[in-house]
Short mmCIF file of C-alpha atoms in Angstrom, two decimals:
data_model
loop_
_atom_site.label_atom_id
_atom_site.label_comp_id
_atom_site.label_asym_id
_atom_site.label_seq_id
_atom_site.Cartn_x
_atom_site.Cartn_y
_atom_site.Cartn_z
CA MET A 3 -83.30 24.46 -73.50
CA ASN A 4 -80.88 23.80 -70.64
CA SER A 5 -80.46 26.78 -68.32
CA ILE A 6 -77.01 28.09 -67.40
CA SER A 7 -76.68 29.25 -63.79
CA VAL A 8 -74.39 32.14 -62.93
CA ALA A 9 -72.87 30.06 -60.09
CA TYR A 10 -73.05 26.42 -59.05
CA PRO A 11 -71.07 24.41 -56.46
CA ALA A 12 -69.08 21.52 -57.94
CA ILE A 13 -69.86 18.79 -55.40
CA GLY A 14 -69.04 15.20 -56.34
CA ASP A 15 -69.15 11.70 -54.93
CA GLU A 16 -65.82 12.23 -53.15
CA GLU A 17 -67.22 15.04 -51.01
CA ILE A 18 -70.38 13.06 -50.25
CA ALA A 19 -68.32 10.02 -49.18
CA ALA A 20 -66.04 12.19 -47.02
CA VAL A 21 -69.04 13.69 -45.21
CA ALA A 22 -70.51 10.22 -44.67
CA ASP A 23 -67.23 9.08 -43.12
CA VAL A 24 -67.29 11.99 -40.70
CA MET A 25 -70.92 11.38 -39.82
CA ARG A 26 -70.16 7.74 -39.05
CA SER A 27 -67.14 8.71 -36.94
CA GLY A 28 -69.28 10.53 -34.39
CA MET A 29 -66.97 13.58 -34.46
CA ILE A 30 -69.03 16.07 -36.43
CA ALA A 31 -68.06 19.32 -34.65
CA SER A 32 -64.54 20.79 -34.77
CA GLY A 33 -62.08 17.90 -34.65
CA PRO A 34 -59.33 16.04 -36.54
CA ALA A 35 -60.70 16.79 -40.01
CA VAL A 36 -60.50 20.51 -39.26
CA THR A 37 -56.85 20.13 -38.24
CA ARG A 38 -56.05 18.24 -41.45
CA PHE A 39 -57.82 20.85 -43.54
CA GLU A 40 -55.96 23.70 -41.84
CA GLN A 41 -52.63 22.04 -42.55
CA ALA A 42 -53.50 21.19 -46.14
CA PHE A 43 -54.83 24.66 -46.98
CA SER A 44 -51.95 26.59 -45.43
CA GLY A 45 -49.52 24.28 -47.21
CA TYR A 46 -51.28 24.91 -50.52
CA CYS A 47 -51.12 28.69 -50.05
CA GLY A 48 -47.56 28.73 -48.73
CA ALA A 49 -48.61 30.24 -45.41
CA ASP A 50 -47.13 29.53 -41.98
CA HIS A 51 -50.20 29.21 -39.75
CA SER A 52 -53.93 28.65 -40.29
CA VAL A 53 -57.17 28.64 -38.33
CA ALA A 54 -60.38 27.29 -39.87
CA VAL A 55 -63.53 29.24 -39.00
CA ALA A 56 -67.28 29.28 -39.61
CA ASN A 57 -67.35 31.69 -42.59
CA GLY A 58 -65.42 34.40 -44.36
CA THR A 59 -66.92 37.30 -42.44
CA VAL A 60 -65.89 35.93 -39.06
CA ALA A 61 -62.45 35.22 -40.53
CA LEU A 62 -62.06 38.96 -41.18
CA HIS A 63 -63.49 39.89 -37.78
CA ALA A 64 -61.19 37.52 -35.88
CA ALA A 65 -58.19 38.64 -37.93
CA LEU A 66 -58.71 42.30 -37.06
CA LEU A 67 -59.37 41.54 -33.39
CA ALA A 68 -56.14 39.49 -33.25
CA LEU A 69 -54.29 42.55 -34.57
CA GLY A 70 -55.73 44.64 -31.73
CA ILE A 71 -57.94 46.79 -33.98
CA GLY A 72 -60.49 48.67 -31.88
CA ALA A 73 -62.19 51.95 -31.04
CA GLY A 74 -60.39 55.02 -32.38
CA ASP A 75 -58.58 53.06 -35.10
CA GLU A 76 -59.01 53.42 -38.85
CA VAL A 77 -58.74 50.64 -41.40
CA ILE A 78 -58.51 51.43 -45.11
CA VAL A 79 -60.95 49.42 -47.26
CA PRO A 80 -61.83 49.51 -50.98
CA SER A 81 -65.36 50.78 -51.56
CA PHE A 82 -66.06 48.36 -54.39
CA SER A 83 -66.31 45.01 -52.64
CA PHE A 84 -68.77 42.87 -50.71
CA ILE A 85 -69.86 44.74 -47.59
CA ALA A 86 -68.16 42.27 -45.21
CA SER A 87 -64.84 43.84 -46.20
CA ALA A 88 -66.02 46.89 -44.24
CA THR A 89 -68.42 45.56 -41.60
CA CYS A 90 -65.62 43.50 -40.08
CA VAL A 91 -63.95 46.81 -39.20
CA SER A 92 -67.12 48.21 -37.66
CA MET A 93 -67.60 44.99 -35.68
CA CYS A 94 -64.32 45.80 -33.94
CA GLY A 95 -65.49 49.31 -33.04
CA ALA A 96 -63.06 50.84 -35.54
CA ARG A 97 -63.82 53.03 -38.57
CA PRO A 98 -63.55 51.84 -42.17
CA VAL A 99 -62.02 54.49 -44.44
CA PHE A 100 -63.16 53.93 -48.01
CA VAL A 101 -60.83 54.35 -50.97
CA ASP A 102 -61.32 53.94 -54.69
CA VAL A 103 -60.33 51.08 -56.97
CA ASP A 104 -58.42 50.55 -60.19
CA PRO A 105 -60.87 50.98 -63.13
CA ALA A 106 -59.44 47.96 -64.98
CA THR A 107 -59.09 45.34 -62.22
CA TYR A 108 -61.54 46.76 -59.63
CA THR A 109 -58.96 46.14 -56.90
CA ILE A 110 -57.74 48.67 -54.34
CA ASP A 111 -55.88 51.67 -55.81
CA PRO A 112 -52.49 52.13 -54.06
CA GLU A 113 -52.45 55.88 -54.81
CA ALA A 114 -55.84 56.28 -53.15
CA VAL A 115 -54.57 54.28 -50.17
CA ASN A 116 -51.55 56.52 -49.80
CA ALA A 117 -53.74 59.62 -49.76
CA ALA A 118 -56.02 58.13 -47.07
CA ILE A 119 -53.38 57.18 -44.47
CA THR A 120 -53.56 59.17 -41.21
CA GLU A 121 -52.06 58.82 -37.76
CA MET A 122 -55.15 56.78 -36.80
CA THR A 123 -54.68 54.23 -39.60
CA LYS A 124 -53.75 50.82 -38.24
CA ALA A 125 -54.33 48.44 -41.16
CA ILE A 126 -55.17 48.10 -44.84
CA ILE A 127 -57.56 45.47 -46.19
CA GLY A 128 -56.69 44.60 -49.77
CA VAL A 129 -59.36 42.60 -51.61
CA HIS A 130 -58.41 40.17 -54.37
CA LEU A 131 -61.71 40.94 -56.07
CA PHE A 132 -63.42 38.49 -58.45
CA GLY A 133 -60.26 36.33 -58.38
CA HIS A 134 -57.77 38.98 -59.56
CA PRO A 135 -54.98 39.84 -57.07
CA PHE A 136 -54.58 43.44 -55.97
CA GLU A 137 -51.22 45.21 -56.40
CA VAL A 138 -49.57 43.50 -53.44
CA ASP A 139 -46.10 45.05 -53.75
CA ALA A 140 -47.36 48.63 -53.85
CA VAL A 141 -49.75 48.18 -50.92
CA SER A 142 -47.17 46.22 -48.91
CA GLU A 143 -44.66 49.03 -49.39
CA LEU A 144 -47.15 51.52 -47.96
CA CYS A 145 -47.72 49.22 -44.99
CA ASP A 146 -43.99 48.97 -44.38
CA ASP A 147 -43.47 52.74 -44.70
CA HIS A 148 -46.24 53.54 -42.20
CA SER A 149 -45.98 50.50 -39.87
CA LEU A 150 -49.44 49.24 -40.84
CA ALA A 151 -50.81 45.71 -40.87
CA LEU A 152 -51.84 44.21 -44.21
CA VAL A 153 -54.89 41.96 -44.30
CA GLU A 154 -55.61 40.09 -47.52
CA ASP A 155 -59.32 39.59 -48.17
CA ALA A 156 -58.94 36.53 -50.38
CA ALA A 157 -62.56 35.37 -50.11
CA GLN A 158 -62.81 35.23 -53.91
CA ALA A 159 -59.28 34.23 -54.85
CA HIS A 160 -58.47 30.63 -53.86
CA GLY A 161 -55.41 29.65 -55.89
CA ALA A 162 -54.84 33.05 -57.47
CA MET A 163 -51.19 34.07 -57.81
CA TYR A 164 -49.17 37.26 -57.71
CA ASN A 165 -45.70 37.03 -59.26
CA GLY A 166 -45.69 33.26 -58.89
CA LYS A 167 -46.84 33.10 -55.25
CA ARG A 168 -50.33 32.21 -54.15
CA VAL A 169 -52.43 34.88 -52.50
CA GLY A 170 -52.80 34.36 -48.78
CA SER A 171 -49.03 34.27 -48.32
CA PHE A 172 -48.36 38.03 -48.44
CA GLY A 173 -50.24 39.76 -45.64
CA ASP A 174 -49.83 39.72 -41.90
CA LEU A 175 -53.14 37.88 -42.10
CA ALA A 176 -55.23 36.54 -44.96
CA CYS A 177 -58.89 35.58 -44.92
CA PHE A 178 -60.78 33.15 -47.16
CA SER A 179 -64.43 32.22 -47.54
CA PHE A 180 -65.72 28.79 -48.53
CA TYR A 181 -69.30 29.82 -49.31
CA PRO A 182 -70.97 27.51 -51.90
CA THR A 183 -70.38 29.90 -54.83
CA LYS A 184 -66.64 30.31 -54.18
CA ASN A 185 -63.93 28.58 -56.21
CA MET A 186 -63.99 25.86 -53.56
CA THR A 187 -66.49 25.29 -50.79
CA THR A 188 -67.04 23.73 -47.38
CA GLY A 189 -70.76 24.55 -47.44
CA GLU A 190 -70.14 27.53 -45.19
CA GLY A 191 -66.71 28.18 -43.78
CA GLY A 192 -63.61 30.31 -43.79
CA MET A 193 -59.90 30.32 -43.03
CA VAL A 194 -57.47 32.74 -41.45
CA LEU A 195 -53.83 32.46 -42.50
CA ALA A 196 -51.19 34.16 -40.36
CA ARG A 197 -47.47 34.89 -40.55
CA ASP A 198 -46.85 35.41 -36.82
CA PRO A 199 -47.46 32.39 -34.54
CA GLU A 200 -48.58 34.63 -31.68
CA VAL A 201 -51.18 36.34 -33.88
CA ALA A 202 -52.36 32.91 -35.05
CA ARG A 203 -52.66 31.81 -31.42
CA ARG A 204 -54.84 34.84 -30.67
CA VAL A 205 -57.07 34.07 -33.66
CA ARG A 206 -57.49 30.48 -32.49
CA GLN A 207 -58.38 31.61 -28.99
CA LEU A 208 -60.82 34.25 -30.25
CA VAL A 209 -62.75 31.76 -32.38
CA ASN A 210 -63.04 29.28 -29.49
CA HIS A 211 -64.75 31.34 -26.76
CA GLY A 212 -61.50 33.02 -25.68
CA GLN A 213 -60.24 29.82 -24.08
CA ALA A 214 -56.53 29.63 -23.25
CA GLU A 215 -57.22 26.05 -22.23
CA LYS A 216 -60.41 24.12 -21.62
CA TYR A 217 -62.75 26.17 -19.41
CA LEU A 218 -60.06 28.80 -18.79
CA HIS A 219 -61.18 31.99 -20.57
CA THR A 220 -58.67 34.83 -20.70
CA MET A 221 -60.34 37.04 -23.32
CA ILE A 222 -63.79 37.68 -24.75
CA GLY A 223 -64.16 35.22 -27.58
CA TYR A 224 -66.72 33.77 -29.96
CA ASN A 225 -67.94 30.45 -31.28
CA TYR A 226 -66.51 30.88 -34.78
CA ARG A 227 -65.29 27.31 -35.31
CA MET A 228 -65.54 25.21 -38.47
CA THR A 229 -67.08 21.73 -38.24
CA ASP A 230 -65.48 18.46 -39.28
CA ILE A 231 -68.33 18.06 -41.77
CA GLY A 232 -67.28 21.26 -43.53
CA ALA A 233 -63.59 20.39 -43.30
CA ALA A 234 -64.20 16.99 -44.90
CA ILE A 235 -65.79 18.72 -47.89
CA GLY A 236 -62.92 21.22 -47.99
CA LEU A 237 -60.23 18.56 -48.06
CA GLU A 238 -61.78 16.99 -51.16
CA GLN A 239 -62.45 20.35 -52.80
CA LEU A 240 -58.84 21.42 -52.28
CA LYS A 241 -57.65 18.40 -54.27
CA ARG A 242 -59.75 19.62 -57.20
CA LEU A 243 -59.17 23.37 -56.85
CA ASP A 244 -56.46 23.70 -59.50
CA GLY A 245 -58.66 21.84 -61.97
CA PHE A 246 -61.62 24.03 -61.11
CA ASN A 247 -59.51 27.15 -61.70
CA ALA A 248 -58.14 25.84 -64.97
CA ARG A 249 -61.69 25.30 -66.21
CA ARG A 250 -62.70 28.78 -65.08
CA ASN A 251 -59.78 30.20 -67.06
CA ARG A 252 -60.75 28.18 -70.14
CA ASN A 253 -64.31 29.47 -69.89
CA ALA A 254 -63.05 33.03 -69.37
CA GLU A 255 -60.81 32.76 -72.43
CA GLY A 256 -63.77 31.57 -74.48
CA LEU A 257 -65.99 34.37 -73.24
CA SER A 258 -63.36 37.02 -73.93
CA GLY A 259 -62.77 35.63 -77.41
CA GLY A 260 -66.47 35.54 -78.21
CA LEU A 261 -67.21 39.00 -76.83
CA GLN A 262 -64.34 40.96 -78.34
CA GLU A 263 -64.94 44.13 -80.36
CA ILE A 264 -68.48 44.68 -79.09
CA ASP A 265 -69.11 48.40 -78.67
CA GLY A 266 -70.03 49.28 -75.11
CA LEU A 267 -68.91 45.98 -73.58
CA VAL A 268 -65.63 45.92 -71.62
CA ALA A 269 -64.21 42.47 -70.91
CA PRO A 270 -62.14 41.75 -67.77
CA THR A 271 -58.40 42.41 -67.63
CA THR A 272 -55.60 40.26 -66.23
CA ARG A 273 -52.45 42.19 -65.32
CA ASP A 274 -48.99 40.83 -66.09
CA GLY A 275 -47.59 38.60 -63.37
CA MET A 276 -51.05 37.70 -62.07
CA TYR A 277 -52.98 34.45 -62.21
CA HIS A 278 -56.67 35.36 -62.27
CA VAL A 279 -58.96 32.55 -61.01
CA PHE A 280 -62.22 34.13 -62.23
CA HIS A 281 -64.43 33.72 -59.22
CA GLN A 282 -66.63 35.91 -61.38
CA TYR A 283 -66.29 36.83 -65.05
CA VAL A 284 -67.25 40.50 -64.89
CA VAL A 285 -67.89 42.66 -67.94
CA ARG A 286 -68.91 46.31 -67.94
CA ILE A 287 -71.97 47.44 -69.89
CA THR A 288 -71.34 51.08 -70.74
CA ASP A 289 -73.58 53.72 -72.32
CA GLU A 290 -72.30 52.77 -75.79
CA PHE A 291 -74.00 49.33 -75.58
CA PRO A 292 -77.41 49.44 -77.29
CA LEU A 293 -79.24 47.90 -74.30
CA SER A 294 -79.20 48.87 -70.66
CA ARG A 295 -77.58 46.46 -68.22
CA GLN A 296 -80.99 45.37 -66.94
CA ALA A 297 -82.33 44.90 -70.46
CA LEU A 298 -79.36 42.68 -71.29
CA MET A 299 -79.91 40.67 -68.11
CA ASP A 300 -83.55 40.23 -69.12
CA ARG A 301 -82.51 39.11 -72.62
CA LEU A 302 -80.09 36.57 -71.12
CA ALA A 303 -82.70 35.32 -68.66
CA GLY A 304 -85.15 34.85 -71.51
CA GLU A 305 -82.60 32.51 -73.10
CA GLY A 306 -82.09 30.58 -69.86
CA ILE A 307 -78.76 32.25 -69.05
CA GLY A 308 -78.12 33.48 -65.54
CA SER A 309 -76.30 36.71 -64.76
CA ALA A 310 -75.82 38.88 -61.68
CA VAL A 311 -74.55 42.26 -60.53
CA HIS A 312 -71.64 42.20 -58.07
CA TYR A 313 -72.05 44.85 -56.61
CA PRO A 314 -74.76 47.39 -57.47
CA ILE A 315 -74.03 49.79 -54.60
CA PRO A 316 -70.46 50.67 -53.56
CA ILE A 317 -69.98 50.35 -49.81
CA HIS A 318 -69.46 54.06 -49.21
CA ARG A 319 -72.98 54.64 -50.61
CA GLN A 320 -74.68 51.98 -48.49
CA PRO A 321 -77.15 53.53 -46.02
CA VAL A 322 -75.23 52.16 -43.05
CA TYR A 323 -72.07 54.03 -44.14
CA ARG A 324 -73.14 56.91 -46.36
CA GLY A 325 -71.91 60.21 -45.00
CA PRO A 326 -71.78 63.86 -46.03
CA GLY A 327 -68.80 63.32 -48.33
CA GLY A 328 -70.94 61.77 -51.06
CA ASP A 329 -69.04 60.19 -53.97
CA ALA A 330 -66.12 62.60 -54.10
CA GLY A 331 -63.59 60.06 -52.85
CA CYS A 332 -64.66 57.00 -54.85
CA PRO A 333 -65.89 57.99 -58.33
CA VAL A 334 -64.51 54.86 -59.99
CA SER A 335 -66.33 52.61 -57.53
CA THR A 336 -69.56 54.48 -58.20
CA ARG A 337 -69.15 54.22 -61.96
CA VAL A 338 -68.23 50.55 -62.17
CA ALA A 339 -71.01 49.58 -59.74
CA ALA A 340 -73.46 50.98 -62.29
CA GLU A 341 -71.88 49.02 -65.17
CA VAL A 342 -70.62 45.61 -63.99
CA LEU A 343 -72.32 42.36 -64.95
CA SER A 344 -71.22 38.84 -63.99
CA LEU A 345 -71.61 36.07 -66.57
CA PRO A 346 -71.45 32.28 -65.94
CA VAL A 347 -67.83 31.08 -65.75
CA HIS A 348 -67.94 28.29 -63.13
CA PRO A 349 -66.48 24.83 -63.88
CA GLY A 350 -69.90 23.41 -64.78
CA VAL A 351 -70.17 25.68 -67.83
CA THR A 352 -69.34 23.80 -71.06
CA ASP A 353 -67.65 25.07 -74.23
CA GLU A 354 -71.01 24.92 -76.01
CA GLN A 355 -72.64 26.99 -73.27
CA VAL A 356 -69.85 29.58 -73.47
CA GLU A 357 -70.57 29.96 -77.18
CA ARG A 358 -74.30 30.23 -76.46
CA ILE A 359 -73.73 33.02 -73.94
CA CYS A 360 -71.56 34.90 -76.44
CA SER A 361 -74.05 34.38 -79.26
CA VAL A 362 -76.94 35.82 -77.23
CA ILE A 363 -74.88 38.87 -76.23
CA ARG A 364 -73.62 39.45 -79.78
CA GLU A 365 -77.20 39.32 -81.02
CA ALA A 366 -78.26 41.76 -78.30
CA ALA A 367 -75.46 44.11 -79.36
CA ARG A 368 -76.97 44.20 -82.86
CA SER A 369 -80.37 45.28 -81.47
#
């Protein structure tokens, strides 16, 4: 029985050849391949400026620093996300303010954002979670009304679209991750997209030791650069990204078709005007399902089918952030964290494997 992994990087001969070319060139740190990748990725997203970086977390950190976020500032963050959406705020000395998410899409709830804005709020981080865009227009309107910066956390949404435009082109800044499990990879890596050339210049300086020019350091900076090895992989992956996403959508359609009308299982939703790229295919296992979430995961594992929970603890309940307020402000995040389950949807999953996943779950539902 062939096992089905919950995630797997789609690396081919083209990526291997591109890395070999870079290795032979002698320029394996940040160099011309990084520049080409920056230009290609910003062009793909429809953004004005781009800076390639070492990973998605440092992309968020550098973006907030370039906006001047610091001590005494508040940044609004959805509680249901990977923790880097919040730790980037803390890394700047600012305070993340956690808000709840939409129960259908798991993306930031604009009404919750509106209620959380104070005179100390300086920015909003909207996360395009699992490949589904957040409600960009509603959050952007709040930013405009209150003179706040909008940062898109697009770490899981390469190629996703909102009303016909690709994510990464809406915020003052947008941040991507190219970790191996993402919709495209550079091994490790990230990208910051910016609207304002001066903000982009600050990002570039911050990620290169604060250098205004070689050996002239005018700010405290970091070594957050991407390598040419990673950029070479990224250039080839970008050529294949639309195909990867199309396959993810085909697999998602097959999963949704095969899992419909199962009591206690809630399939993912795609809102009108959105192109979901299914970084993860996330169902919810509610109390009406005959097995617990863990029991279903065990049943799947016994059949050689991988699954995962993204994310079992909402950020506001993590020990590093948990405060006296408890769950009062984010009940949806708390509930969905206890129910979500990610099933294999990556481009390596075949039609036959999609049917096998559905068959095992349907059988489990009859237990």
